[in-house]
Amino acid sequence: MSGGAGYVFSRAGLKRLVEKGFQKKGACQEKGSFEDLEVGRCAMKAGVNIHSSLDRFELESFHPDNINDYILGPPPQWLYYYSRNKPKGGSECCSQLSVTWHRMETRDMLVFDHLLYKTHVYGRNMAASYINFYSYSKVKKLPNGVPTMTNV
């Protein structure tokens, strides 16, 4: 488990982790280790079902490092040592349904937000409201020589 990329627990799984793990004296290590490793170990000891974070194409959906390290690749060497799933870089790095990335800076989040929620690829799953999204027009020069758009 990677704490940086986050965890997803069902309500029942979280209840089991707390009641049969954290609240049971001696069941889980409380100090002296990495939080994410211990949460994973504790969840397993408590009987929480742990599922793979790979999609059906064997691509990762929880990423314990910055998106740039995956897309630009190769991923950092430490990931190969600690990751259950072999890290991949480039176009094979990430699931289309990726959930999280760790170590995202504010600038990265703003770019991500824009690409996810404000940009659409023309012709791909277009909503009806996008039909005729662009008006067809030709360029007309202003008196000062600067081009401007006019409708045809």
Coordinates of C-alpha atoms in Angstrom, one line a residue:
M1 CA 0.0 0.0 0.0
S2 CA 1.2 3.5 -0.7
G3 CA 0.1 6.2 1.7
G4 CA 1.2 9.0 -0.6
A5 CA -1.2 7.8 -3.3
G6 CA -4.0 7.3 -0.8
Y7 CA -6.2 4.4 0.3
V8 CA -9.7 3.4 -0.7
F9 CA -11.6 1.3 1.9
S10 CA -15.1 0.1 1.9
R11 CA -17.1 1.1 5.0
A12 CA -16.9 -2.6 6.2
G13 CA -13.2 -2.8 5.5
L14 CA -12.4 0.4 7.4
K15 CA -14.6 -0.8 10.3
R16 CA -12.6 -4.1 10.4
L17 CA -9.3 -2.3 10.2
V18 CA -10.2 -0.1 13.1
E19 CA -11.9 -2.7 15.3
K20 CA -9.7 -5.7 14.6
G21 CA -6.5 -3.9 13.9
F22 CA -5.9 -0.5 15.4
Q23 CA -8.1 -1.0 18.5
K24 CA -6.9 -4.5 19.3
K25 CA -3.8 -4.2 21.5
G26 CA -0.7 -5.7 19.9
A27 CA -2.4 -6.4 16.6
C28 CA -0.6 -3.7 14.6
Q29 CA 2.6 -1.8 15.0
E30 CA 2.0 1.7 16.2
K31 CA 5.5 3.3 15.9
G32 CA 8.8 3.0 14.2
S33 CA 7.9 2.1 10.6
F34 CA 6.5 3.6 7.5
E35 CA 2.8 4.4 7.9
D36 CA 1.7 3.0 4.5
L37 CA 3.4 -0.3 5.0
E38 CA 2.0 -0.7 8.5
V39 CA -1.6 0.2 7.3
G40 CA -1.3 -2.5 4.7
R41 CA 0.1 -5.1 7.2
C42 CA -2.5 -4.1 9.8
A43 CA -5.4 -4.4 7.2
M44 CA -4.2 -7.8 6.2
K45 CA -3.9 -9.0 9.8
A46 CA -7.4 -7.6 10.5
G47 CA -8.8 -9.6 7.6
V48 CA -9.5 -6.8 5.2
N49 CA -9.6 -7.9 1.6
I50 CA -6.9 -6.2 -0.3
H51 CA -7.5 -5.7 -4.1
S52 CA -5.1 -5.0 -6.9
S53 CA -4.8 -1.4 -8.1
L54 CA -4.2 -2.5 -11.7
D55 CA -6.9 -2.1 -14.3
R56 CA -7.8 -4.9 -16.8
F57 CA -4.9 -3.8 -19.0
E58 CA -2.4 -4.2 -16.1
L59 CA -2.0 -0.4 -15.8
E60 CA -1.7 1.3 -12.4
S61 CA -4.5 3.5 -11.0
F62 CA -2.8 4.6 -7.8
H63 CA 0.5 6.4 -8.3
P64 CA 2.9 6.9 -5.4
D65 CA 4.9 9.6 -7.2
N66 CA 4.5 12.7 -9.4
I67 CA 2.7 12.3 -12.8
N68 CA 5.7 13.7 -14.6
D69 CA 7.9 10.8 -13.4
Y70 CA 5.5 8.3 -15.0
I71 CA 4.5 10.0 -18.2
L72 CA 8.0 11.3 -19.1
G73 CA 9.6 8.2 -17.5
P74 CA 11.2 6.2 -16.5
P75 CA 9.8 6.0 -12.9
P76 CA 12.2 6.6 -10.0
Q77 CA 14.3 3.5 -9.1
W78 CA 12.9 3.3 -5.6
L79 CA 9.5 2.4 -7.0
Y80 CA 10.9 -0.8 -8.5
Y81 CA 12.0 -1.9 -5.0
Y82 CA 8.9 -1.0 -3.1
S83 CA 6.0 -1.4 -5.5
R84 CA 4.0 -4.6 -5.7
N85 CA 3.2 -3.9 -9.3
K86 CA 6.1 -3.2 -11.7
P87 CA 6.1 0.6 -12.4
K88 CA 5.8 1.5 -16.1
G89 CA 6.7 4.8 -17.8
G90 CA 5.6 6.6 -20.9
S91 CA 2.3 5.8 -22.6
E92 CA 2.0 2.5 -20.7
C93 CA 2.3 4.2 -17.3
C94 CA -1.2 4.8 -16.2
S95 CA -4.7 3.6 -16.3
Q96 CA -7.3 5.6 -18.1
L97 CA -9.2 5.5 -14.9
S98 CA -6.3 6.6 -12.6
V99 CA -7.4 7.7 -9.2
T100 CA -4.4 9.5 -7.6
W101 CA -0.9 10.7 -8.0
H102 CA 1.4 11.7 -5.1
R103 CA 3.7 14.7 -4.9
M104 CA 1.6 16.9 -7.1
E105 CA 2.5 20.6 -6.9
T106 CA -0.1 23.3 -7.2
R107 CA 0.9 24.1 -10.8
D108 CA 0.5 20.4 -11.7
M109 CA -3.0 20.3 -10.1
L110 CA -4.1 23.4 -12.0
V111 CA -2.9 22.0 -15.4
F112 CA -4.6 18.7 -14.5
D113 CA -7.9 20.4 -13.6
H114 CA -7.9 22.3 -16.8
L115 CA -7.2 19.3 -19.0
L116 CA -9.8 17.1 -17.2
Y117 CA -12.6 19.6 -16.7
K118 CA -12.2 22.4 -19.2
T119 CA -10.7 20.7 -22.3
H120 CA -12.5 18.3 -24.6
V121 CA -11.1 16.4 -27.6
Y122 CA -13.3 17.3 -30.6
G123 CA -15.3 14.3 -31.8
R124 CA -14.7 12.2 -28.7
N125 CA -17.8 11.5 -26.7
M126 CA -19.2 14.9 -27.6
A127 CA -22.2 16.1 -25.8
A128 CA -25.0 17.6 -27.9
S129 CA -24.2 21.1 -26.6
Y130 CA -20.8 20.9 -28.4
I131 CA -22.4 20.5 -31.8
N132 CA -21.6 23.7 -33.8
F133 CA -19.2 24.7 -30.9
Y134 CA -17.0 26.5 -33.4
S135 CA -18.5 29.1 -35.8
Y136 CA -17.1 29.0 -39.3
S137 CA -15.6 32.4 -40.2
K138 CA -13.0 34.0 -42.4
V139 CA -10.2 36.3 -41.4
K140 CA -10.7 40.0 -42.2
K141 CA -8.0 42.6 -41.8
L142 CA -8.7 45.7 -39.7
P143 CA -7.6 49.1 -40.9
N144 CA -4.4 48.8 -38.7
G145 CA -3.6 45.5 -40.5
V146 CA -4.4 43.2 -37.6
P147 CA -6.5 40.2 -38.6
T148 CA -9.9 39.7 -37.0
M149 CA -12.7 37.1 -37.4
T150 CA -15.9 37.7 -39.2
N151 CA -18.8 35.2 -39.7
V152 CA -19.2 33.8 -43.2

